[in-house]
mmCIF file of C-alpha atoms and ligand atoms in Angstrom:
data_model
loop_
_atom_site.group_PDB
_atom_site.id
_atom_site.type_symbol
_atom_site.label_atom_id
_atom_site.label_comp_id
_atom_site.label_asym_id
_atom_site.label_seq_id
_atom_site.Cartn_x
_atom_site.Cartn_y
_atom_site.Cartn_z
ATOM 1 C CA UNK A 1 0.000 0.000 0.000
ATOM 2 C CA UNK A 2 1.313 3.405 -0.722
ATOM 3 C CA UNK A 3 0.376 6.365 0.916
ATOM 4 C CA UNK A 4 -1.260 9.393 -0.624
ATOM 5 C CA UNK A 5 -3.172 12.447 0.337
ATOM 6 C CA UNK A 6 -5.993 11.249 0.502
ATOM 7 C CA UNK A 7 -4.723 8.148 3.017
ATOM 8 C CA UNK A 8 -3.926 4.339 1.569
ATOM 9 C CA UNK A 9 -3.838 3.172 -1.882
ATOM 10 C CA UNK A 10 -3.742 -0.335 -2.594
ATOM 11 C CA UNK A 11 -3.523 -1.599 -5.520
ATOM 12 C CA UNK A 12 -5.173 -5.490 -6.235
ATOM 13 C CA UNK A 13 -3.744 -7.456 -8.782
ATOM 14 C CA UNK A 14 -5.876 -8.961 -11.040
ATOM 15 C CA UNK A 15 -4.135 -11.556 -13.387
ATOM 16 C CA UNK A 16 -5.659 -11.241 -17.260
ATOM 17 C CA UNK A 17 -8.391 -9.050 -15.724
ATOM 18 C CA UNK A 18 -10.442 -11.893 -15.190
ATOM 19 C CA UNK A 19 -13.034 -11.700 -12.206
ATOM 20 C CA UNK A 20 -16.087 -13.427 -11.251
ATOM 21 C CA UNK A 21 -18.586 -12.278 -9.482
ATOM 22 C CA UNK A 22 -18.434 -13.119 -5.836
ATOM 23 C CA UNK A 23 -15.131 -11.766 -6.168
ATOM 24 C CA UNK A 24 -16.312 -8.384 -7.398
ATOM 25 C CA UNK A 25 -18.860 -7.640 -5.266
ATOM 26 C CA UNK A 26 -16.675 -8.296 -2.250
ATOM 27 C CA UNK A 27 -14.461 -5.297 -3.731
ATOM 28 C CA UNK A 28 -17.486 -3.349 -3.629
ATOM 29 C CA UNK A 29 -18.169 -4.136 -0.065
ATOM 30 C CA UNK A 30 -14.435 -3.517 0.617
ATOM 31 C CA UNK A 31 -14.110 0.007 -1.494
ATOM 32 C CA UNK A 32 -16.884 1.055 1.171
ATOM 33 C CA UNK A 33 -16.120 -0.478 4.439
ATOM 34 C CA UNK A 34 -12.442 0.649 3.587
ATOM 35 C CA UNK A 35 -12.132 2.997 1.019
ATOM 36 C CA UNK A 36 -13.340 5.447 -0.526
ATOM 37 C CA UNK A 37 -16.210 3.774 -2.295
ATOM 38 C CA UNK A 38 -14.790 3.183 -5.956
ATOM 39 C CA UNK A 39 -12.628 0.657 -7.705
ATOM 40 C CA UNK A 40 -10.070 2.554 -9.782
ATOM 41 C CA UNK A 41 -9.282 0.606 -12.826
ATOM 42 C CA UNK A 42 -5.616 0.427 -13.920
ATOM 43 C CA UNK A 43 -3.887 0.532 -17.180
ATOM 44 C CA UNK A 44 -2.816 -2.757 -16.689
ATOM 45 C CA UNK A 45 -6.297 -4.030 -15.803
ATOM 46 C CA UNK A 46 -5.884 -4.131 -12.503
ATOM 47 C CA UNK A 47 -7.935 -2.656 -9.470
ATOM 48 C CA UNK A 48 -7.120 -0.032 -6.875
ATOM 49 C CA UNK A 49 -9.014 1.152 -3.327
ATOM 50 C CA UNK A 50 -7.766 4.335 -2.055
ATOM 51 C CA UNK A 51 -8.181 6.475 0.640
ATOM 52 C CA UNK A 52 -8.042 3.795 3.070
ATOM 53 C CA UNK A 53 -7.110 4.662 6.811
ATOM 54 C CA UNK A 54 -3.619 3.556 8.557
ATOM 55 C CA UNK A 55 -3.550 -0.008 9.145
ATOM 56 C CA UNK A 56 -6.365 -1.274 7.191
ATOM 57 C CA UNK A 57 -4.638 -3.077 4.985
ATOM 58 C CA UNK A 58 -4.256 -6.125 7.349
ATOM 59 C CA UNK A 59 -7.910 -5.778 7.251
ATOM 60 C CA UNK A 60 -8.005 -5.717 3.041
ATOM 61 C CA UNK A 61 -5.151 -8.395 2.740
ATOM 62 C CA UNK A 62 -6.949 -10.957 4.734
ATOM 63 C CA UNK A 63 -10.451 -10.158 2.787
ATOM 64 C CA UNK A 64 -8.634 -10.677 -0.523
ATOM 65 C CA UNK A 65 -6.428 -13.587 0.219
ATOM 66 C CA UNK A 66 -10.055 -14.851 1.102
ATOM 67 C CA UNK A 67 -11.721 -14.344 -2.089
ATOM 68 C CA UNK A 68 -8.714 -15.631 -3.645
ATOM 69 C CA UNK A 69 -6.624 -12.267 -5.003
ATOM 70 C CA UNK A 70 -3.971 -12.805 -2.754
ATOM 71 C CA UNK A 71 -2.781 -15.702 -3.694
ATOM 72 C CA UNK A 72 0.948 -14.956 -2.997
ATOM 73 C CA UNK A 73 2.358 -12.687 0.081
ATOM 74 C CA UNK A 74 6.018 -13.194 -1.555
ATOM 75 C CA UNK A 75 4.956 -12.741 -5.152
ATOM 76 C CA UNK A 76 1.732 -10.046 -4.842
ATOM 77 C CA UNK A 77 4.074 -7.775 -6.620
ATOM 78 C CA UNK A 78 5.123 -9.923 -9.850
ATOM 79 C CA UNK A 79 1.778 -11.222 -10.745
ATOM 80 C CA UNK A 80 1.788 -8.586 -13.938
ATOM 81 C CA UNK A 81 -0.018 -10.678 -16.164
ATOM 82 C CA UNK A 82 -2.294 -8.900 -19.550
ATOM 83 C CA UNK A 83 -4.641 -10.620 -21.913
ATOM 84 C CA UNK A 84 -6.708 -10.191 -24.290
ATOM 85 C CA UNK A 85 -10.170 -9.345 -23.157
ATOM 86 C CA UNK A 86 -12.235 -11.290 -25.620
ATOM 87 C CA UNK A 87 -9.792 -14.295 -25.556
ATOM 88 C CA UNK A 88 -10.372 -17.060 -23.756
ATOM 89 C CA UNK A 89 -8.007 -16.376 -20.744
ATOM 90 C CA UNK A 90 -7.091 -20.129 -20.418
ATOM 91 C CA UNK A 91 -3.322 -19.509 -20.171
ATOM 92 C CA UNK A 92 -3.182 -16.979 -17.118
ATOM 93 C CA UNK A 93 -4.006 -19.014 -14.328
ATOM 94 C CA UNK A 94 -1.716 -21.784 -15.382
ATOM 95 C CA UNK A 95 0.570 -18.588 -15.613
ATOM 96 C CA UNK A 96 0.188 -16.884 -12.418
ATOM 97 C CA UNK A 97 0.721 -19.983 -10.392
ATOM 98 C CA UNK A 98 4.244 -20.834 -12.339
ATOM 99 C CA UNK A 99 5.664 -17.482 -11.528
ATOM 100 C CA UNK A 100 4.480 -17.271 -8.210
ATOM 101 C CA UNK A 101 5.891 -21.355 -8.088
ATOM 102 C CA UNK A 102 9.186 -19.482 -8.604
ATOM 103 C CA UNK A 103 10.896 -18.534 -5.643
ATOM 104 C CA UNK A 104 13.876 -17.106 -7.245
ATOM 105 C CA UNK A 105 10.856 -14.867 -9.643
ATOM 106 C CA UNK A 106 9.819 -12.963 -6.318
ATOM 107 C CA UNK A 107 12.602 -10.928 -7.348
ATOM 108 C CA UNK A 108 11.362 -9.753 -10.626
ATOM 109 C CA UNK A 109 11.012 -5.973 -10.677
ATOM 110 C CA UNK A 110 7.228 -4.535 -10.129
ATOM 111 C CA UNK A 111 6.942 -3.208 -13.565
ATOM 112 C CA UNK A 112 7.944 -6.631 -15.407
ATOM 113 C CA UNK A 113 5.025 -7.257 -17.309
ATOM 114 C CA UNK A 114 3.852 -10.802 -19.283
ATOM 115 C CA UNK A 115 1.439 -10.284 -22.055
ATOM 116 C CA UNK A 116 -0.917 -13.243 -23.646
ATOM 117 C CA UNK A 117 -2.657 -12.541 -26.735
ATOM 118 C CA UNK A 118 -5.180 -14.348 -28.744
ATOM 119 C CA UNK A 119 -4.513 -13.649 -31.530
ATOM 120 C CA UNK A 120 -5.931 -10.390 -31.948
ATOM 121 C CA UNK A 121 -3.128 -8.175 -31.240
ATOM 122 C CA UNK A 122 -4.441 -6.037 -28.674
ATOM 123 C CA UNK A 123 -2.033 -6.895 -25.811
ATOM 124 C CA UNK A 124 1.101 -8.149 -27.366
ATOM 125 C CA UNK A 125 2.272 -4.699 -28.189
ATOM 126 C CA UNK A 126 1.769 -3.459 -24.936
ATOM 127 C CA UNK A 127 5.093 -2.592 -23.937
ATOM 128 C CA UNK A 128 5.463 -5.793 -22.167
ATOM 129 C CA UNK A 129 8.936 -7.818 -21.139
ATOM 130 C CA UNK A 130 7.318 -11.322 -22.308
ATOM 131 C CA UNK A 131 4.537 -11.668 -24.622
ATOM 132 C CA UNK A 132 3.130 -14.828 -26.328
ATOM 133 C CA UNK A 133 1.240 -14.387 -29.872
ATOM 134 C CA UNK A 134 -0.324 -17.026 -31.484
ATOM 135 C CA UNK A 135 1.055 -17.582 -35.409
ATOM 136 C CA UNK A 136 -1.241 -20.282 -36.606
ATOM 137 C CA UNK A 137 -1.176 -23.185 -34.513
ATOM 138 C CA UNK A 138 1.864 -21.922 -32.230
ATOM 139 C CA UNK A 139 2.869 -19.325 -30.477
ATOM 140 C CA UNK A 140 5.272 -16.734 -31.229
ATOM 141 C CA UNK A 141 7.448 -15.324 -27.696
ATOM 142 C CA UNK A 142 8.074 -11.774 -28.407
ATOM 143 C CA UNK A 143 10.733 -10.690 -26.102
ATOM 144 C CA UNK A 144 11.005 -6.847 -25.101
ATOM 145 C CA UNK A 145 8.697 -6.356 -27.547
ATOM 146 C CA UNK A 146 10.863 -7.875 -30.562
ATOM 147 C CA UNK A 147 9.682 -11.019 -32.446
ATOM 148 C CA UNK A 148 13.149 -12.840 -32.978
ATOM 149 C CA UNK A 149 11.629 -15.562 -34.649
ATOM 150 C CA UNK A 150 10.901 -18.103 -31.721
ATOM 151 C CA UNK A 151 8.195 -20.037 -31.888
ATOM 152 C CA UNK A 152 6.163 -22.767 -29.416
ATOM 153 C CA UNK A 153 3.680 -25.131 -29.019
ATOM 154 C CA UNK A 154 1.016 -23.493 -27.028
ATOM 155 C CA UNK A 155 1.185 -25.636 -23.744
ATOM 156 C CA UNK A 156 5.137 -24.407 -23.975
ATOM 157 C CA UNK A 157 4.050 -20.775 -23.439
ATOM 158 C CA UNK A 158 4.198 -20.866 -19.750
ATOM 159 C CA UNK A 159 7.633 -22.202 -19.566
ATOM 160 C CA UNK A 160 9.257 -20.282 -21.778
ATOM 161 C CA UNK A 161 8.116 -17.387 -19.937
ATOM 162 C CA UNK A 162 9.698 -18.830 -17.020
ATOM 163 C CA UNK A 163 12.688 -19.519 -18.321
ATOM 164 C CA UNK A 164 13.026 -16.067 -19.910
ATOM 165 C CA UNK A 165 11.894 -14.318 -16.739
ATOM 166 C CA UNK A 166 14.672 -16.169 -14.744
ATOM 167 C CA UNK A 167 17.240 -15.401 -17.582
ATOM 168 C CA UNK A 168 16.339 -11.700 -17.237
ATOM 169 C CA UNK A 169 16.761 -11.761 -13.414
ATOM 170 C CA UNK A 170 20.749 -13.207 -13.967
ATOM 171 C CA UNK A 171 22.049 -10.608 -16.699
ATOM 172 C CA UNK A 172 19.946 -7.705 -15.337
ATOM 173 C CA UNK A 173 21.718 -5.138 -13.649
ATOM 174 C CA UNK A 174 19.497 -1.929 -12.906
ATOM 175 C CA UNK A 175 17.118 -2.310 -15.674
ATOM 176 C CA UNK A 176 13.735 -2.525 -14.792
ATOM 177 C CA UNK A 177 12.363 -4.077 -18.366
ATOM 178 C CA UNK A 178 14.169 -6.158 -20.631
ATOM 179 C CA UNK A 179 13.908 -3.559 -23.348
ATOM 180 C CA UNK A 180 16.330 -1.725 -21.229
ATOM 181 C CA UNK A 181 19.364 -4.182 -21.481
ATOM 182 C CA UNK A 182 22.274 -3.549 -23.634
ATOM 183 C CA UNK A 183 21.352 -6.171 -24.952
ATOM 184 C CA UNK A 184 18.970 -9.243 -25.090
ATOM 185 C CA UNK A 185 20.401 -12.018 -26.463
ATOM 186 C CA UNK A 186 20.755 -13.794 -23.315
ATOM 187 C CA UNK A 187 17.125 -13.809 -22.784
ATOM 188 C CA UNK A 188 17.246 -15.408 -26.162
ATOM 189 C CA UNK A 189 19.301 -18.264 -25.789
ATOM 190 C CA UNK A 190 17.646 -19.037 -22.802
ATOM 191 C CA UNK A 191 15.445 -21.047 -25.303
ATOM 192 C CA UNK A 192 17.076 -21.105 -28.604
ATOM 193 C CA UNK A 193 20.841 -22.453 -26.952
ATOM 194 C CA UNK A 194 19.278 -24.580 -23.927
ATOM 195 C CA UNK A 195 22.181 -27.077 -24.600
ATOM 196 C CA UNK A 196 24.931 -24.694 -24.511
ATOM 197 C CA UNK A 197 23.436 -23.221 -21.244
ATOM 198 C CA UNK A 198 24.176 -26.687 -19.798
ATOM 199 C CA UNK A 199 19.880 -27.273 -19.730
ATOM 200 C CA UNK A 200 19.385 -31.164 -19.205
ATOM 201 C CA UNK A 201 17.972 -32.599 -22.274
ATOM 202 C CA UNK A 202 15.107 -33.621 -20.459
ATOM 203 C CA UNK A 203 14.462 -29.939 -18.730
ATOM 204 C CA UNK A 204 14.452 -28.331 -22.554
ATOM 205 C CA UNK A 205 11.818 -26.754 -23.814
ATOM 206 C CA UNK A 206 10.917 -27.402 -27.403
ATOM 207 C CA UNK A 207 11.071 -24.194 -29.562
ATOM 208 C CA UNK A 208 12.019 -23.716 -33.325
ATOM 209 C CA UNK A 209 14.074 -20.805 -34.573
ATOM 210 C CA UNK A 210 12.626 -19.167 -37.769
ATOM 211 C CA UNK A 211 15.665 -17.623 -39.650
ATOM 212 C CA UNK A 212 12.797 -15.402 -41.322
ATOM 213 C CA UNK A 213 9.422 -15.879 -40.657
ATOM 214 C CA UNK A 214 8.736 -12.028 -38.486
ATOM 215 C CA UNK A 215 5.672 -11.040 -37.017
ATOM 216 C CA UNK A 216 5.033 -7.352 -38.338
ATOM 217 C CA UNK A 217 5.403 -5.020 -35.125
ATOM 218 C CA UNK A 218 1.790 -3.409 -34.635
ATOM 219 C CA UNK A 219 1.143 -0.495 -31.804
ATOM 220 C CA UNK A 220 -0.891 -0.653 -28.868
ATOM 221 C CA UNK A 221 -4.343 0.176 -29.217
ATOM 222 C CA UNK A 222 -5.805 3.231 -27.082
ATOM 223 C CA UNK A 223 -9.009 1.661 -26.833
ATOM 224 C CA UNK A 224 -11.012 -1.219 -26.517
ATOM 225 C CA UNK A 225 -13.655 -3.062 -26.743
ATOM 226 C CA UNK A 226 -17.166 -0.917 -26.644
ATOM 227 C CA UNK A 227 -20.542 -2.127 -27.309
ATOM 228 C CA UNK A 228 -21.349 -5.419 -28.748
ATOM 229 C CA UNK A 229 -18.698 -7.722 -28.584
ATOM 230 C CA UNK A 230 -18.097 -11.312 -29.449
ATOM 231 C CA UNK A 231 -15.956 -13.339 -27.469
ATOM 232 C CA UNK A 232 -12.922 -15.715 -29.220
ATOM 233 C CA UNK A 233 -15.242 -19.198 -27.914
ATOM 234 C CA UNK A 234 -18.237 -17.444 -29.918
ATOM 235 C CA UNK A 235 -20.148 -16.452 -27.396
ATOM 236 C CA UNK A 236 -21.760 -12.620 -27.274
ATOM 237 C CA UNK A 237 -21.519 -9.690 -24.668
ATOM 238 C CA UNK A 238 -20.784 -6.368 -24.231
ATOM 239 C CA UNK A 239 -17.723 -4.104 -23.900
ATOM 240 C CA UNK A 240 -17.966 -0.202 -22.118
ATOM 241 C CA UNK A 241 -15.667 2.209 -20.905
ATOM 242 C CA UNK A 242 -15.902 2.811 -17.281
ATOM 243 C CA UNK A 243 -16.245 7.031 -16.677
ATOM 244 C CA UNK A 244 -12.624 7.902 -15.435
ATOM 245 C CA UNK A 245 -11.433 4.353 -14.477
ATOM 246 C CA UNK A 246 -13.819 4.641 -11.259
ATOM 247 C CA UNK A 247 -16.184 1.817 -10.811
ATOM 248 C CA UNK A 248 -18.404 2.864 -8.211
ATOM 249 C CA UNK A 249 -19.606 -0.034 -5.673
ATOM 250 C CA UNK A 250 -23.224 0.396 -6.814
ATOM 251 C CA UNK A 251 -22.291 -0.357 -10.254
ATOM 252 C CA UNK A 252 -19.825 -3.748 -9.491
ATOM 253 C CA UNK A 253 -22.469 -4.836 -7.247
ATOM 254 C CA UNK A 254 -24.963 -4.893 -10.473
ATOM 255 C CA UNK A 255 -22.439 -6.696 -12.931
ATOM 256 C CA UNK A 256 -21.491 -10.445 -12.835
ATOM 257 C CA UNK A 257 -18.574 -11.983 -14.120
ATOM 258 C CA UNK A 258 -16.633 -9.251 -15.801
ATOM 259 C CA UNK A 259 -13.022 -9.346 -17.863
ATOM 260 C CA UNK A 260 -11.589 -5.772 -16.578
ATOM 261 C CA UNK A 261 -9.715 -4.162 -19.641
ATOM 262 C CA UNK A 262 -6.520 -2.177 -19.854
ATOM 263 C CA UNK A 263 -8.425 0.482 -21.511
ATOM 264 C CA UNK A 264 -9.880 1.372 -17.956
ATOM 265 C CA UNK A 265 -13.249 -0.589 -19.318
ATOM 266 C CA UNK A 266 -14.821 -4.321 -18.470
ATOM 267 C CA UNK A 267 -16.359 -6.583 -20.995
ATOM 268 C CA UNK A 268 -19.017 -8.822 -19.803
ATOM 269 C CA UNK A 269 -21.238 -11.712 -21.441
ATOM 270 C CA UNK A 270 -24.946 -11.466 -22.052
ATOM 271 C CA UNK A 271 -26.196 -8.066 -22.016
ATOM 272 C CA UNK A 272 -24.887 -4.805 -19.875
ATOM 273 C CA UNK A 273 -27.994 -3.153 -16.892
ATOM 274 C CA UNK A 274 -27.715 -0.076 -17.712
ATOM 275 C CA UNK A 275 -25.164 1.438 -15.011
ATOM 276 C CA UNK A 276 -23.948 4.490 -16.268
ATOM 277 C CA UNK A 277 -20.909 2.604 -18.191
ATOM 278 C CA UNK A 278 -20.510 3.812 -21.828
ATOM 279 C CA UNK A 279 -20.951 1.802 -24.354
ATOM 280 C CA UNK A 280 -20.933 4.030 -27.275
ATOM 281 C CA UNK A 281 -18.327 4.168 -29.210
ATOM 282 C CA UNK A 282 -18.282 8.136 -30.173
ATOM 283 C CA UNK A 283 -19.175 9.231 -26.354
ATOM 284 C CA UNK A 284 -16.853 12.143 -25.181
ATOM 285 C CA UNK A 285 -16.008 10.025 -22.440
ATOM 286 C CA UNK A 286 -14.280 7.115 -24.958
ATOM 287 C CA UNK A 287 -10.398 7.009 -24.257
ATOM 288 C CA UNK A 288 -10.391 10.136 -21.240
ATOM 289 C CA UNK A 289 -8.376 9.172 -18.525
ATOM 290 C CA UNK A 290 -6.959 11.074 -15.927
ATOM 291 C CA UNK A 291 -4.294 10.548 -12.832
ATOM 292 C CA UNK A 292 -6.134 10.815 -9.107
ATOM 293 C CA UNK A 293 -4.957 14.418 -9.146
ATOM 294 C CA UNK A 294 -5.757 17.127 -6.822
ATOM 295 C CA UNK A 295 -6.624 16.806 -3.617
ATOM 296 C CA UNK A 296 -5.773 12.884 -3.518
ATOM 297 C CA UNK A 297 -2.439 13.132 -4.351
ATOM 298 C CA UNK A 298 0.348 15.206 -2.712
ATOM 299 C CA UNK A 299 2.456 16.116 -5.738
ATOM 300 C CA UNK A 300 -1.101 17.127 -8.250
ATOM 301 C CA UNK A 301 -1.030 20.514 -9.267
ATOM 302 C CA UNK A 302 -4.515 20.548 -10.486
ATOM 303 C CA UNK A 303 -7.615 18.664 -9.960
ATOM 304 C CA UNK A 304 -7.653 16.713 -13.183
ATOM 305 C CA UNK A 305 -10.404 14.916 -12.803
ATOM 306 C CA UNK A 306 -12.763 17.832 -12.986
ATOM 307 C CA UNK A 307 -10.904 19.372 -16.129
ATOM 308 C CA UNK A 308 -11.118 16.209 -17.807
ATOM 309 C CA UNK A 309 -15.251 15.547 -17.182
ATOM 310 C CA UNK A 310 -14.952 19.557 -18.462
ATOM 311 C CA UNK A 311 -13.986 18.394 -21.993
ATOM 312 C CA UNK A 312 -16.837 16.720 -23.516
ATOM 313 C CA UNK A 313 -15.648 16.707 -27.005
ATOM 314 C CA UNK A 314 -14.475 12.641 -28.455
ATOM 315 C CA UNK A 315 -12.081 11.612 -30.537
ATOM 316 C CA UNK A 316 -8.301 11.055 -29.895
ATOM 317 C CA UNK A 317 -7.305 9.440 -26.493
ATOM 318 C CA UNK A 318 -6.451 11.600 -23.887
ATOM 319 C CA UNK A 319 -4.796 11.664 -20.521
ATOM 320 C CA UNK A 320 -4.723 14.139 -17.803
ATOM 321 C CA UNK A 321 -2.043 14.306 -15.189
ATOM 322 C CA UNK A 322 -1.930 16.294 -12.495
ATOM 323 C CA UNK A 323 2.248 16.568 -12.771
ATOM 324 C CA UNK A 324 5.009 15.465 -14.674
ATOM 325 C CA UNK A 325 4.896 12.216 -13.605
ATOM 326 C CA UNK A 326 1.814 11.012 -15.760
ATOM 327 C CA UNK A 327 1.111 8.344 -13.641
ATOM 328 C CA UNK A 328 -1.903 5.276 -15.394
ATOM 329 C CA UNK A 329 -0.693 7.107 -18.926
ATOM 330 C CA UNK A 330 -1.866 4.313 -21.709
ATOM 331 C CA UNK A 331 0.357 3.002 -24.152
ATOM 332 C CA UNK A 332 0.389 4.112 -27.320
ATOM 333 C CA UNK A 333 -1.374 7.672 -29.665
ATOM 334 C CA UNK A 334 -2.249 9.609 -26.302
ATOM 335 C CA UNK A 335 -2.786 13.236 -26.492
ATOM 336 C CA UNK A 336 -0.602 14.248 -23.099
ATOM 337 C CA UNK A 337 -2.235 16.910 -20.828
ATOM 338 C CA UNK A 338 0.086 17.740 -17.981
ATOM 339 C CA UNK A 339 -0.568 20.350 -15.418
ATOM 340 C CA UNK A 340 1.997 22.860 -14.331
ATOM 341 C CA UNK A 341 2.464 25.337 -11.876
ATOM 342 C CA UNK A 342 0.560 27.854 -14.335
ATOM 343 C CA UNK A 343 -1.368 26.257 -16.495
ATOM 344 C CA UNK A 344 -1.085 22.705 -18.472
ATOM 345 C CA UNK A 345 1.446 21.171 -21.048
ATOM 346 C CA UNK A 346 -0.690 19.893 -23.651
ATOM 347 C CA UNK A 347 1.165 17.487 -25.814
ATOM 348 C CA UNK A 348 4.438 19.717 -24.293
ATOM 349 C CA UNK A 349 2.728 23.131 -25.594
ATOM 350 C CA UNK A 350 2.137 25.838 -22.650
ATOM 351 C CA UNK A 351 -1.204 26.235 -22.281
ATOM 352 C CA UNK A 352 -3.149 28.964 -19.435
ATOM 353 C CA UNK A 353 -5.503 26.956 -17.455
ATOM 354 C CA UNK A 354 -8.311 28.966 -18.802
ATOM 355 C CA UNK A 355 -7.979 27.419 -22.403
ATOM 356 C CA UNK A 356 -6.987 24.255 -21.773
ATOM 357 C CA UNK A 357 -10.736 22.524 -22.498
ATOM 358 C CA UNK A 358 -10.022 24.524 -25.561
ATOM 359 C CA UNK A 359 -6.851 23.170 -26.147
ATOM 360 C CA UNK A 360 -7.737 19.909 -25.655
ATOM 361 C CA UNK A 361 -10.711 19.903 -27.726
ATOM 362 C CA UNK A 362 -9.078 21.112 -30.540
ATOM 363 C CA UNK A 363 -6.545 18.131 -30.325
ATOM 364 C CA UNK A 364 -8.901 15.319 -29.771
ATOM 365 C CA UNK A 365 -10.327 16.170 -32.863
ATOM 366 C CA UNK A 366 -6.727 17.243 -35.341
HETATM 367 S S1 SF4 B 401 0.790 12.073 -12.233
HETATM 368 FE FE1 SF4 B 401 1.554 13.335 -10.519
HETATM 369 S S2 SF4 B 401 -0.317 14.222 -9.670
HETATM 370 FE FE2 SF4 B 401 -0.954 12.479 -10.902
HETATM 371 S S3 SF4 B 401 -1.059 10.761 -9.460
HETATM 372 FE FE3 SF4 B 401 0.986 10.741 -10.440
HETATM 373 S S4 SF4 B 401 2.294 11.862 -8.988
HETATM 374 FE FE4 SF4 B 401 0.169 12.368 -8.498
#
């Protein structure tokens, strides 16, 4: 838990955004007993509670190892796992419990992040350390974000992930992601050399090499699903933006099993009650987000929030920050509104505060 302004945050990881019900609505109940009502959703579709008081996360930590989130006390803060909403999912659990089956993985660095896509390219370009892509019946392993040709059988996914993971944690140094090492053909040959690391023929994982076969790089997407979606297994739901990546408790109480997004939405099965969520593609609220801001964070210099519901123009992603920091900004074509001590930065041009709605109307729509 981390401690701003406006008292604890505590963020709740929630591996591939998958959560059912029970599991929900015991957030709710938590957001209100301890917080400060709402489940923030993250850019890495994961949940936060904030403004709880001093001490009360013995309190949450017990209620989510309970329902199940909590799986780990050594490796809470590894568990960095992204799919694909619409996908089927099937590949996180069995995920999740081999990196947090790794002792020597509790080391990983917070922001190491494993991506699994189905397919339909909305995650694997996500600036993530380790992301599996299927390439027709296997799997290519991107590694910091670079296809070097390696390619798996589907149920070898999970262990090359592993493997690569542990790789990353011997050569690393200070880097944080494995896009940030000099260089990242160790990570490499943890799968394509596994003999000349001295890897027991039996221990190997099976991969092929293609000297040429490249998966064309693509770019994160700023948004995602909204309105009527259809799920990879066929079946039919619904996909909506949640207002400012705040989920109040009334509305997780009325939704069931839900696949939270990274695009600070959920996508559910069956239809959506109507809540509030939008679900229309050309709302003004499609692809706003916005840092917590002033007054529930010490460093804000503006309270973002408000200037962001302000602007009710749509079009081109946006995200307010209430300093230089940008904290929750999206991957990817964001237009960058950052306040200052007198007025904003709007994709880094000085803008009074009096025109930025202006501003940032005017580049939503260029
Ligand atoms: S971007 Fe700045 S103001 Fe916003 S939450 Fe982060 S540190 Fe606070």
């Amino acid at each position: 838990m981390h401690r701003a302004a406006d008292g604890g945050l505590a963020r709740v990881r929630v591996p591939g955004g998958r959560l059912r019900a029970e599991q929900l609505h015991r957030l709710a109940d938590l957001a209100v007993d301890l917080g400060d009502g709402a489940l923030e959703l993250t850019s890495r579709a994961n949940l936060q509670l904030r403004g709880l008081a001093e001490g009360a996360e013995l309190d949450l930590g017990a209620e989510l190892a309970a329902i199940g989130l909590l799986p780990s006390r050594t490796h809470e803060k590894v568990r960095n796992i992204m799919a694909s909403p619409l996908g089927p999912g099937d590949l996180v659990a069995e995920l999740d419990t081999a990196v947090c089956a790794e002792s020597e993985l509790a080391a990983l660095p917070g922001r190491f992040l494993f991506a699994l896509d189905s397919g339909a390219g909305d995650v694997a370009w996500s600036r993530a350390d380790l992301a599996a892509l299927p390439v027709g019946d296997r799997a290519a392993l991107l590694i910091g974000g670079v296809d070097h040709g390696i390619r798996l059988a589907v149920d070898q996914v999970v262990p090359a992930m592993v493997a690569c993971a542990k790789a990353f944690l011997r050569v690393r140094d200070e880097q944080w992601r494995i896009a940030e090492l000099p260089d990242t053909s160790v990570i490499v040959a943890a799968l394509v050399d596994q003999e000349a690391q001295g890897q027991p023929f039996e221990a190997r994982i099976p991969v092929t090499v293609s000297p040429t076969e490249r998966v064309t790089p693509g770019t994160p997407p700023t948004g995602g699903p909204i309105g009527p979606v259809v799920f990879a297994d066929g079946g039919l739901g619904v996909g909506a933006a949640v207002p400012l990546g705040r989920l109040t408790a009334e509305q997780a109480r009325a939704l069931g099993d839900v696949v939270i997004t990274p695009w600070r939405g959920v996508v559910v099965r069956g239809d959506l009650p109507e809540l509030g969520l939008i679900t229309d593609p050309s709302a003004p609220g499609i692809g706003v987000t916005s840092c917590a801001g002033r007054p529930h964070c010490h460093k804000a210099l503006a309270d973002v929030r408000a200037a962001a519901l302000a602007v009710s123009v749509p079009g081109r992603a946006v995200h307010w920050a209430g300093c230089g920091r940008r904290c929750g900004r999206p991957a990817g074509d964001v237009l960058d509104v950052v306040a200052t001590t007198d007025g904003y930065l709007v994709d880094g041009r000085a803008i009074p505060g009096e025109r930025v709605a202006e501003a940032v109307a005017q580049g939503r729509q260029d």
